[in-house]
Coordinates of C-alpha atoms in Angstrom, one line a residue:
Chain A
M570 CA 36.9 16.6 11.7
F571 CA 35.1 15.0 14.7
L572 CA 34.0 18.3 16.1
Q573 CA 33.0 19.6 12.7
T574 CA 30.8 16.5 12.2
L575 CA 29.3 16.9 15.7
I576 CA 28.3 20.5 15.1
T577 CA 26.9 19.9 11.6
G578 CA 24.9 17.1 13.2
L579 CA 23.6 19.3 16.0
S580 CA 22.5 22.0 13.6
I581 CA 20.6 19.5 11.4
G582 CA 19.3 17.9 14.6
G583 CA 18.0 21.3 15.7
I584 CA 15.9 21.6 12.5
Y585 CA 14.7 18.0 13.0
A586 CA 13.8 18.9 16.6
L587 CA 11.8 22.0 15.4
M588 CA 9.8 19.7 13.0
A589 CA 9.5 16.9 15.6
V590 CA 8.1 19.3 18.3
G591 CA 5.1 20.3 16.2
Y592 CA 4.5 16.8 15.1
S593 CA 4.8 15.5 18.7
L594 CA 2.5 18.2 20.1
V595 CA -0.3 17.1 17.8
F596 CA 0.4 13.5 18.5
S597 CA 0.3 14.0 22.2
V598 CA -3.2 15.7 22.1
L599 CA -5.0 13.8 19.4
N600 CA -3.0 10.6 19.3
F601 CA -2.5 10.3 15.6
S602 CA 0.4 10.7 13.2
N603 CA -0.1 14.0 11.4
F604 CA 1.4 13.3 8.0
A605 CA 0.2 16.7 6.8
H606 CA 2.8 18.3 9.1
G607 CA 5.4 18.2 6.2
A608 CA 3.1 19.9 3.9
V609 CA 2.5 22.7 6.4
I610 CA 6.3 23.1 6.7
M611 CA 6.6 23.3 3.0
L612 CA 3.8 26.0 2.8
G613 CA 5.5 27.9 5.6
A614 CA 8.7 28.0 3.5
Y615 CA 6.7 29.3 0.5
V616 CA 5.1 32.0 2.6
G617 CA 8.5 33.1 3.8
L618 CA 9.9 32.9 0.3
A619 CA 7.1 35.1 -1.0
L620 CA 7.7 37.7 1.7
A621 CA 11.5 37.7 1.2
T622 CA 11.5 37.9 -2.6
K623 CA 8.3 39.8 -3.5
L624 CA 8.2 42.2 -0.6
N625 CA 12.0 42.3 0.2
F626 CA 11.3 41.8 4.0
G627 CA 14.3 41.2 6.3
F628 CA 14.9 38.0 8.1
G629 CA 12.9 38.8 11.2
L630 CA 9.8 39.8 9.3
V631 CA 10.1 36.8 7.0
L632 CA 10.3 34.5 10.0
A633 CA 7.3 36.1 11.7
G634 CA 5.2 36.1 8.5
S635 CA 6.0 32.4 7.9
V636 CA 5.2 31.5 11.5
A637 CA 1.8 33.3 11.2
G638 CA 1.1 31.8 7.8
A639 CA 1.9 28.3 8.7
G640 CA 0.1 28.6 12.0
I641 CA -3.1 29.7 10.2
I642 CA -2.8 26.9 7.6
A643 CA -2.4 24.3 10.3
V644 CA -5.5 25.5 12.1
L645 CA -7.5 25.5 8.9
N646 CA -6.2 22.1 8.1
E647 CA -7.5 20.8 11.5
K648 CA -10.9 22.5 11.1
L649 CA -11.5 21.2 7.6
A650 CA -10.0 17.7 7.7
Y651 CA -9.8 16.5 11.3
S652 CA -12.4 18.2 13.4
S653 CA -15.4 16.2 12.3
L654 CA -13.5 12.9 12.6
R655 CA -12.4 14.0 16.0
R656 CA -15.9 14.7 17.2
R657 CA -17.1 11.4 15.9
K658 CA -14.3 9.7 17.9
A659 CA -13.1 8.0 14.7
P660 CA -10.1 5.6 15.1
S661 CA -6.8 7.4 14.9
L662 CA -6.0 5.6 11.7
Y663 CA -8.8 7.4 9.9
L664 CA -7.2 10.7 11.0
M665 CA -3.9 9.4 9.7
I666 CA -5.4 8.7 6.3
S667 CA -7.1 12.0 6.2
A668 CA -3.8 13.6 7.0
M669 CA -2.1 11.7 4.2
G670 CA -4.8 13.0 1.9
C671 CA -4.1 16.6 3.0
A672 CA -0.4 16.1 2.4
V673 CA -1.1 14.8 -1.1
F674 CA -3.6 17.6 -1.7
L675 CA -1.4 20.5 -0.5
E676 CA 1.7 19.2 -2.2
N677 CA 0.1 18.8 -5.5
L678 CA -1.8 22.0 -5.2
V679 CA 1.6 23.8 -5.0
Y680 CA 2.8 21.7 -8.0
A681 CA -0.2 22.8 -10.0
T682 CA -0.2 26.4 -9.1
I683 CA 3.4 27.4 -8.3
G684 CA 5.2 24.7 -10.2
S685 CA 8.0 22.3 -9.4
R686 CA 10.8 24.9 -9.7
F687 CA 13.4 25.0 -6.9
Y688 CA 13.6 28.4 -5.3
A689 CA 16.4 29.8 -3.1
F690 CA 16.0 32.3 -0.3
P691 CA 18.0 35.5 -0.7
E692 CA 21.2 35.2 1.4
F693 CA 20.3 36.6 4.8
F694 CA 23.5 35.6 6.5
G695 CA 25.9 35.5 3.5
R696 CA 28.4 32.7 3.9
Q697 CA 29.8 34.0 7.2
V698 CA 31.9 31.4 9.0
V699 CA 33.0 31.3 12.6
T700 CA 36.1 29.4 13.5
M701 CA 36.0 27.6 16.8
F702 CA 38.4 25.0 18.2
G703 CA 40.1 24.7 14.8
S704 CA 36.9 23.8 12.9
S705 CA 34.9 26.2 10.8
L706 CA 31.2 26.5 11.3
S707 CA 28.7 28.4 9.2
L708 CA 26.9 31.1 11.1
L709 CA 23.6 29.8 9.8
D710 CA 24.1 26.4 11.4
V711 CA 25.0 27.9 14.7
G712 CA 22.1 30.3 14.5
A713 CA 19.6 27.6 13.5
F714 CA 20.7 25.5 16.4
L715 CA 20.5 28.2 19.0
F716 CA 17.2 29.4 17.7
A717 CA 15.7 25.9 17.8
L718 CA 16.9 25.5 21.4
T719 CA 15.4 28.9 22.4
A720 CA 12.1 28.3 20.7
I721 CA 11.6 24.8 22.2
L722 CA 12.6 26.1 25.6
G723 CA 10.0 28.9 25.1
L724 CA 7.3 26.4 24.2
H725 CA 8.3 24.2 27.2
L726 CA 7.8 27.2 29.5
F727 CA 4.5 28.0 27.8
I728 CA 3.2 24.5 28.3
S729 CA 4.4 24.2 31.9
R730 CA 3.6 27.7 33.2
T731 CA 0.6 29.2 31.6
R732 CA -3.1 28.5 32.0
T733 CA -3.5 27.4 28.4
G734 CA -0.4 25.2 28.8
I735 CA -2.0 23.5 31.8
A736 CA -5.1 22.9 29.8
I737 CA -3.1 21.4 27.0
R738 CA -1.4 19.0 29.4
A739 CA -4.8 18.1 30.9
G740 CA -6.1 17.4 27.4
V741 CA -3.1 15.1 26.8
C742 CA -4.1 13.1 29.9
D743 CA -7.8 12.8 29.4
M744 CA -9.8 14.8 26.8
T745 CA -13.2 14.0 28.2
M746 CA -12.3 14.9 31.7
C747 CA -10.6 18.1 30.5
S748 CA -13.8 19.2 28.7
L749 CA -15.8 18.4 31.8
M750 CA -13.6 20.8 33.8
G751 CA -14.8 23.5 31.5
V752 CA -12.0 23.6 28.9
D753 CA -13.2 24.5 25.4
L754 CA -11.8 21.6 23.5
N755 CA -12.2 23.1 20.0
R756 CA -10.3 26.2 21.1
L757 CA -7.7 24.1 22.8
I758 CA -7.0 22.0 19.8
S759 CA -6.9 25.0 17.5
I760 CA -4.2 26.5 19.8
V761 CA -2.3 23.2 19.6
F762 CA -2.4 23.3 15.9
L763 CA -1.5 27.0 15.9
L764 CA 1.6 26.2 17.9
A765 CA 2.5 23.2 15.8
G766 CA 2.0 25.3 12.7
A767 CA 4.2 28.1 14.1
F768 CA 7.0 25.6 14.7
A769 CA 6.5 24.2 11.2
G770 CA 6.9 27.8 9.8
V771 CA 10.2 28.2 11.6
A772 CA 11.4 24.8 10.4
G773 CA 10.3 25.7 6.9
V774 CA 12.2 28.9 6.8
F775 CA 15.4 27.3 8.1
L776 CA 15.1 24.3 5.8
G777 CA 14.5 26.7 2.9
I778 CA 17.5 28.8 3.7
K779 CA 19.8 25.8 4.3
Y780 CA 18.6 23.9 1.3
L781 CA 16.0 25.1 -1.2
V782 CA 12.3 25.5 -1.4
Y783 CA 10.3 23.0 -3.6
P784 CA 7.0 21.2 -3.3
T785 CA 8.3 17.9 -1.9
M786 CA 10.6 19.4 0.7
G787 CA 8.1 18.4 3.3
W788 CA 9.1 14.7 3.0
V789 CA 12.0 15.5 5.3
T790 CA 9.4 15.3 8.1
N791 CA 9.9 11.5 7.8
K792 CA 13.0 12.3 9.9
A793 CA 10.9 14.3 12.3
Y794 CA 8.7 11.2 12.9
I795 CA 11.8 9.2 13.6
A796 CA 13.1 11.9 16.0
A797 CA 9.8 12.0 17.8
V798 CA 9.7 8.3 18.2
I799 CA 13.2 8.1 19.5
G800 CA 12.5 10.8 22.0
G801 CA 9.1 9.4 22.9
L802 CA 6.0 10.4 21.0
G803 CA 4.1 13.2 22.7
S804 CA 7.0 14.4 24.8
L805 CA 8.5 17.8 24.1
P806 CA 11.9 17.4 25.7
G807 CA 11.9 14.0 24.0
A808 CA 11.3 15.6 20.6
L809 CA 14.3 17.9 21.2
A810 CA 16.6 15.1 22.4
G811 CA 15.4 12.8 19.6
G812 CA 16.0 15.4 17.0
L813 CA 19.5 16.2 18.2
I814 CA 20.4 12.5 18.6
L815 CA 19.1 11.6 15.1
G816 CA 20.9 14.6 13.5
V817 CA 24.2 13.7 15.1
V818 CA 24.0 10.0 14.5
E819 CA 23.0 10.5 10.9
T820 CA 25.8 12.9 10.2
F821 CA 28.3 10.5 11.8
V822 CA 26.9 7.6 9.7
S823 CA 27.1 9.5 6.5
T824 CA 30.6 10.8 7.3
Y825 CA 32.3 7.7 8.6
V826 CA 30.2 4.8 7.2
S827 CA 28.3 5.7 4.0
S828 CA 26.0 8.5 3.0
V829 CA 23.9 6.0 1.1
L830 CA 23.2 3.9 4.2
R831 CA 22.2 6.9 6.2
D832 CA 18.4 6.7 5.5
V833 CA 18.4 2.9 5.9
F834 CA 20.1 3.4 9.2
S835 CA 17.6 6.0 10.4
F836 CA 14.6 3.9 9.4
S837 CA 16.1 0.8 11.1
L838 CA 16.6 2.9 14.2
L839 CA 12.9 3.9 14.0
I840 CA 11.8 0.2 13.9
A841 CA 14.1 -0.8 16.6
F842 CA 12.8 1.9 18.9
L843 CA 9.2 1.0 18.1
V844 CA 9.8 -2.6 18.9
W845 CA 11.9 -2.4 21.9
R846 CA 11.1 0.9 23.4
P847 CA 7.9 2.2 21.9
N848 CA 7.7 5.0 24.5
G849 CA 11.1 6.3 23.4
L850 CA 13.7 7.7 25.7
L851 CA 11.5 10.2 27.5
G852 CA 7.9 9.2 26.7
I853 CA 5.3 8.3 29.1
D854 CA 3.9 4.8 29.3
S855 CA 1.0 4.3 27.0
E856 CA -0.2 0.7 26.8
D857 CA -3.4 -0.2 25.0
K858 CA -5.9 -0.7 27.7
V859 CA -8.9 -3.1 27.9
Chain B
M1215 CA -8.2 0.3 -28.0
D1216 CA -4.7 -0.7 -26.8
Y1217 CA -4.8 2.2 -24.5
I1218 CA -8.0 1.1 -22.8
L1219 CA -6.7 -2.4 -22.7
S1220 CA -3.6 -1.3 -20.9
I1221 CA -5.6 0.7 -18.4
V1222 CA -7.7 -2.4 -17.7
V1223 CA -4.6 -4.5 -17.2
L1224 CA -3.0 -2.0 -14.9
A1225 CA -6.2 -1.7 -12.9
C1226 CA -6.4 -5.5 -12.5
I1227 CA -2.7 -5.7 -11.4
N1228 CA -3.4 -3.0 -8.9
M1229 CA -6.5 -4.9 -7.8
I1230 CA -4.4 -7.9 -6.9
A1231 CA -2.3 -5.8 -4.5
V1232 CA -5.4 -4.2 -3.0
L1233 CA -6.9 -7.6 -2.5
G1234 CA -3.9 -8.6 -0.5
L1235 CA -3.9 -5.4 1.6
S1236 CA -7.7 -5.9 2.1
I1237 CA -7.0 -9.2 3.8
F1238 CA -4.5 -7.5 6.1
T1239 CA -6.3 -4.2 6.8
G1240 CA -10.0 -4.9 6.0
F1241 CA -10.2 -8.3 7.7
T1242 CA -7.4 -8.4 10.2
G1243 CA -7.7 -4.7 11.2
L1244 CA -4.0 -3.7 11.0
F1245 CA -3.1 -0.8 8.9
S1246 CA 0.0 -0.7 6.7
L1247 CA 1.7 2.2 5.0
G1248 CA 4.4 0.0 3.5
H1249 CA 2.8 -2.5 1.3
A1250 CA 4.1 -0.8 -1.9
A1251 CA 7.5 -2.1 -0.8
F1252 CA 6.3 -5.7 -1.1
V1253 CA 5.0 -4.9 -4.6
G1254 CA 8.5 -3.6 -5.2
V1255 CA 10.2 -6.8 -3.9
G1256 CA 7.9 -8.9 -6.1
A1257 CA 8.6 -6.8 -9.1
Y1258 CA 12.3 -6.7 -8.7
T1259 CA 12.7 -10.4 -7.8
S1260 CA 10.7 -11.6 -10.8
A1261 CA 12.2 -9.1 -13.2
I1262 CA 15.8 -10.0 -12.2
L1263 CA 15.0 -13.7 -12.6
T1264 CA 13.6 -13.3 -16.1
Y1265 CA 16.1 -10.6 -17.1
Y1266 CA 19.4 -12.0 -15.9
Y1267 CA 18.7 -15.7 -15.5
S1268 CA 16.0 -16.2 -18.1
V1269 CA 13.8 -18.1 -15.7
P1270 CA 10.4 -19.0 -17.2
F1271 CA 7.8 -16.4 -16.4
P1272 CA 5.4 -18.4 -14.2
F1273 CA 8.3 -19.5 -12.0
A1274 CA 9.6 -16.0 -11.8
L1275 CA 6.2 -14.7 -10.8
A1276 CA 5.9 -17.4 -8.1
A1277 CA 9.4 -16.5 -6.9
G1278 CA 8.6 -12.8 -6.7
A1279 CA 5.5 -13.6 -4.6
A1280 CA 7.4 -15.9 -2.3
A1281 CA 10.2 -13.3 -1.9
A1282 CA 7.7 -10.7 -0.9
G1283 CA 6.3 -13.2 1.7
V1284 CA 9.7 -13.9 3.1
V1285 CA 10.6 -10.2 3.3
S1286 CA 7.3 -9.5 5.2
L1287 CA 8.5 -11.9 7.8
V1288 CA 11.5 -9.7 8.5
I1289 CA 9.3 -6.8 9.6
G1290 CA 6.4 -8.9 10.7
I1291 CA 8.1 -11.1 13.3
P1292 CA 9.6 -8.3 15.5
T1293 CA 6.8 -5.8 15.2
L1294 CA 3.8 -8.2 15.5
R1295 CA 5.5 -10.1 18.4
A1296 CA 5.9 -6.8 20.2
K1297 CA 2.2 -6.2 19.8
L1298 CA 2.6 -2.6 18.8
R1299 CA -0.3 -0.3 19.0
S1300 CA -1.9 -0.2 15.6
D1301 CA -0.7 3.3 14.7
Y1302 CA 2.8 2.5 15.8
F1303 CA 2.7 -0.6 13.7
A1304 CA 1.7 1.6 10.7
I1305 CA 4.6 3.9 11.3
A1306 CA 7.0 1.0 11.7
I1307 CA 6.0 -0.6 8.5
L1308 CA 6.2 2.8 6.8
G1309 CA 9.8 3.0 7.9
F1310 CA 10.5 -0.5 6.7
G1311 CA 9.0 0.3 3.3
E1312 CA 11.1 3.4 2.9
A1313 CA 14.3 1.6 4.0
L1314 CA 13.6 -1.2 1.5
R1315 CA 13.2 1.4 -1.3
V1316 CA 16.5 3.0 -0.4
I1317 CA 18.2 -0.4 -0.5
L1318 CA 16.6 -1.1 -3.9
E1319 CA 18.0 2.3 -5.1
N1320 CA 21.5 1.3 -4.1
L1321 CA 22.0 -2.3 -5.2
D1322 CA 23.9 -3.1 -8.3
I1323 CA 21.6 -5.8 -9.5
T1324 CA 18.6 -3.5 -9.4
N1325 CA 20.5 -0.9 -11.5
G1326 CA 19.9 1.6 -8.7
A1327 CA 17.6 4.6 -9.0
R1328 CA 17.9 4.5 -12.8
G1329 CA 15.6 1.5 -12.8
L1330 CA 15.6 -1.8 -14.8
P1331 CA 14.6 -1.3 -18.4
G1332 CA 13.9 -3.8 -21.1
I1333 CA 12.1 -6.5 -19.1
D1334 CA 10.2 -8.9 -21.4
S1335 CA 6.5 -8.1 -21.4
F1336 CA 4.9 -11.4 -20.6
T1337 CA 1.9 -10.0 -18.8
T1338 CA -1.2 -10.1 -21.0
L1339 CA -4.8 -9.6 -20.2
P1340 CA -5.7 -13.3 -19.9
V1341 CA -2.7 -13.9 -17.6
V1342 CA -3.8 -11.0 -15.4
L1343 CA -7.4 -12.1 -15.3
I1344 CA -6.5 -15.6 -14.4
C1345 CA -4.3 -14.3 -11.6
L1346 CA -7.0 -12.0 -10.4
A1347 CA -9.7 -14.6 -10.5
G1348 CA -7.4 -17.1 -8.7
G1349 CA -6.6 -14.4 -6.2
V1350 CA -10.2 -13.6 -5.4
L1351 CA -11.0 -17.3 -5.1
V1352 CA -8.1 -18.0 -2.7
A1353 CA -8.9 -14.9 -0.7
R1354 CA -12.6 -15.9 -0.3
N1355 CA -11.7 -19.4 0.8
F1356 CA -9.0 -18.1 3.1
L1357 CA -11.4 -15.8 4.8
R1358 CA -13.9 -18.6 5.3
S1359 CA -11.3 -20.9 6.7
R1360 CA -10.4 -21.2 10.4
W1361 CA -7.6 -18.8 9.9
G1362 CA -9.7 -16.2 8.1
V1363 CA -12.3 -16.4 10.8
A1364 CA -9.6 -15.9 13.4
C1365 CA -8.4 -12.8 11.5
I1366 CA -11.9 -11.3 11.6
A1367 CA -12.2 -12.1 15.3
I1368 CA -8.9 -10.2 15.9
R1369 CA -10.2 -7.2 13.9
E1370 CA -13.3 -7.0 16.0
D1371 CA -11.6 -7.3 19.3
P1372 CA -8.1 -8.6 19.8
I1373 CA -8.4 -9.2 23.5
A1374 CA -11.6 -11.1 23.3
A1375 CA -10.2 -13.1 20.4
E1376 CA -7.1 -14.0 22.4
M1377 CA -9.4 -15.1 25.3
A1378 CA -11.3 -17.3 22.9
G1379 CA -8.0 -19.1 22.0
V1380 CA -6.9 -17.3 18.9
R1381 CA -3.2 -16.9 18.8
L1382 CA -2.7 -13.2 18.0
F1383 CA 0.9 -13.3 16.8
R1384 CA 0.6 -16.3 14.5
T1385 CA -2.7 -15.2 12.9
R1386 CA -1.6 -11.7 12.3
L1387 CA 1.7 -12.8 10.9
L1388 CA -0.1 -15.3 8.6
S1389 CA -2.3 -12.5 7.4
L1390 CA 0.6 -10.2 6.8
V1391 CA 2.5 -12.9 4.8
V1392 CA -0.6 -13.7 2.7
S1393 CA -1.1 -10.0 1.9
A1394 CA 2.6 -9.6 1.0
V1395 CA 2.4 -12.6 -1.3
Y1396 CA -0.5 -11.0 -3.1
C1397 CA 1.5 -7.7 -3.4
G1398 CA 4.5 -9.6 -4.7
L1399 CA 2.4 -11.3 -7.3
S1400 CA 1.0 -8.0 -8.4
G1401 CA 4.6 -6.6 -8.5
G1402 CA 5.8 -9.4 -10.8
L1403 CA 2.9 -8.8 -13.1
L1404 CA 3.5 -5.1 -13.1
A1405 CA 7.2 -5.4 -14.0
H1406 CA 6.4 -7.7 -16.9
F1407 CA 3.7 -5.4 -18.1
L1408 CA 5.4 -2.1 -18.0
S1409 CA 8.8 -3.7 -18.9
F1410 CA 10.5 -1.0 -16.8
I1411 CA 10.6 -0.6 -13.1
Q1412 CA 12.2 1.9 -10.9
P1413 CA 12.4 2.2 -7.1
V1414 CA 10.4 5.5 -7.2
M1415 CA 7.4 3.4 -8.2
F1416 CA 7.2 1.8 -4.8
T1417 CA 7.1 4.7 -2.3
L1418 CA 4.9 5.8 0.5
L1419 CA 2.6 7.5 -2.0
Q1420 CA 1.9 4.1 -3.6
S1421 CA 1.4 2.5 -0.2
T1422 CA -1.1 5.2 0.6
Q1423 CA -2.9 4.6 -2.7
L1424 CA -3.3 0.9 -1.9
L1425 CA -4.5 1.7 1.6
A1426 CA -6.8 4.4 0.3
A1427 CA -8.4 1.9 -2.1
V1428 CA -9.1 -0.5 0.8
I1429 CA -10.5 2.3 3.0
A1430 CA -12.6 3.8 0.2
G1431 CA -13.9 0.5 -0.8
G1432 CA -14.8 -0.4 2.7
M1433 CA -13.3 -2.5 5.5
G1434 CA -14.2 -6.1 5.7
S1435 CA -15.2 -6.3 2.1
I1436 CA -13.5 -7.9 -1.0
S1437 CA -15.6 -6.4 -3.7
G1438 CA -15.6 -2.9 -2.4
P1439 CA -11.8 -2.4 -2.5
L1440 CA -11.7 -4.0 -5.9
I1441 CA -14.2 -1.5 -7.3
A1442 CA -12.4 1.4 -5.5
S1443 CA -9.0 0.4 -6.9
F1444 CA -10.4 0.1 -10.4
V1445 CA -11.9 3.6 -10.0
F1446 CA -8.6 4.9 -8.6
I1447 CA -6.7 3.7 -11.6
A1448 CA -9.2 4.5 -14.3
L1449 CA -10.3 7.9 -13.0
P1450 CA -6.8 9.5 -13.2
E1451 CA -6.5 8.3 -16.8
A1452 CA -9.9 9.8 -17.7
L1453 CA -8.7 13.0 -16.1
R1454 CA -5.5 13.0 -18.1
V1455 CA -6.5 16.4 -19.6
A1456 CA -6.2 17.9 -16.1
Q1457 CA -2.6 16.5 -15.6
M1458 CA -1.5 18.5 -12.7
W1459 CA -4.8 18.6 -10.9
R1460 CA -5.6 14.9 -10.7
L1461 CA -3.4 14.3 -7.7
V1462 CA -4.9 17.3 -6.1
A1463 CA -8.3 15.8 -6.6
Y1464 CA -7.1 12.5 -5.3
G1465 CA -5.9 14.0 -2.0
L1466 CA -9.1 15.9 -1.6
L1467 CA -11.1 12.7 -2.3
L1468 CA -9.2 10.9 0.5
V1469 CA -10.1 13.6 3.0
L1470 CA -13.7 13.8 1.8
I1471 CA -14.2 10.0 2.1
M1472 CA -12.7 10.1 5.6
V1473 CA -15.0 13.0 6.6
Y1474 CA -18.2 12.0 5.0
R1475 CA -18.2 8.2 4.4
P1476 CA -15.6 6.5 6.6
Q1477 CA -17.3 3.1 6.2
G1478 CA -16.3 3.3 2.5
L1479 CA -18.2 2.1 -0.6
M1480 CA -19.2 -1.3 0.7
G1481 CA -18.2 -1.4 4.3
Y1482 CA -18.6 -4.9 5.8
S1483 CA -20.7 -6.1 2.8
E1484 CA -20.2 -7.6 -0.6
L1485 CA -21.5 -6.7 -4.0
S1486 CA -23.2 -10.1 -4.2
S1487 CA -25.2 -9.4 -1.1
L1488 CA -27.0 -6.6 -3.0
F1489 CA -28.6 -9.1 -5.2
R1490 CA -29.6 -11.5 -2.4
R1491 CA -32.7 -11.1 -0.3
K1492 CA -32.1 -8.6 2.5
K1493 CA -31.3 -10.4 5.7
A1494 CA -31.5 -8.7 9.1
E1495 CA -28.5 -6.5 9.5
P1496 CA -26.2 -7.8 12.2
V1497 CA -25.7 -5.3 15.0
R1498 CA -22.3 -3.9 14.7
R1499 CA -20.3 -1.7 16.9
Q1500 CA -19.5 1.4 14.8
P1501 CA -15.8 2.4 14.9

């Protein structure tokens, strides 16, 4: 029972981490809370769904298509809704409200055009179950967890090893300085949004397979914000750690305490972290400066 | 006619909540994505009092407003004392609002997610208008008082204000409590107008709508947000024909306002100043 709970928690945590990484990446560069991230995840799931049901693509192609689709949507979102605010150096709260507007817009656009029906992905993995240490695990859970780990590790390598990655890290430190050194900021930020969108696409497909696809599925990203805060906003390893911790803790609370209190507990955790440790477990110090 | 009347009443109820948030956001400079929860607390407290305990309506309203004020202390004291960055504060209060909604959904006395039906409808147009007029008057006087001026100073520059002897924590907390009381009052009126309330009515989306009205109306203005909130309530009703599309338009409007007119309808000015002789514009640091 304990092990079962732990592994269920880890697999949910893996999906939280996928969502939190994209959110955290945008936060680290532009310093605002991108509430439209959930909508991008939802659209990614719809793209994957369309590919899977209309074109009968296999899992790999569906995932690739959804990654590309969500990435493009995220970039467009930035160009249309954030870029002019960013150039004007508007306070981050204006960006947040613009993001909220995008979320409302995209979600209701899907309502109005596709409808509020719940859709299920075709069963890619069947209901295969692996037995390990006397507890049974669904193949999907294990796969989602491993895939999340690999993808985040890949992103980490990209950010720490490549030229573009170095530029992104420089942008996190100081945008103005970074552009003085000859980095094309617009391109850089597009790349950041492309990456965030790609991760949103992966998260969308896994969420869609594990649960269902519907217009408000993006609201789960509330959990991604919490995960990102726990791990430290703007830190990638932090987003991974935060996602896994949140997934495990939530599963334990709903198994051993009460499933009703789960969300109250998560939100309290969010507030506690913001008050006592606003930089999270692995975040860098970011005080308001004079 | 009844239909138009009910839209006007709804808009006025919403205006009271927006007025409260305007004090907190427009004049104190802190953003909140959780004020719908205070509306919810006010609505549930007053509705439960009249529904189960048959408390007279005015007392129930006052109790609802007071309850919202007290609840705001729960989140306000730790977060404002910690001097969170303003965007962290917005996320913290968002989490608080959502947690509060989950609690409302799971209490017995609130009848859970099914909602509380059959509340007596005491709210009439005169009642709402009196509350709104009183609210505007109090807000105006509050903002001209020592405390109000301190709030504005904090909005302009918290560090300079602190240097000048304004106590950041106390002033911000006061502003939060005042705004929550307004929201609680609005909630009480709402519950006794619709005669049915449900936790779903007080989510993040509603908080965003309140904040959007303040932003669209303009920071540092009382009349601007009031006009904006009236438009936000009345416009969707006028667009009823286009059911599904009105929220799409609403989201788009938010983005467009942020992109093209971030100072809002009446940023840092009042309706009445349009009729006065033009004074020299004070030099203002643009955000």
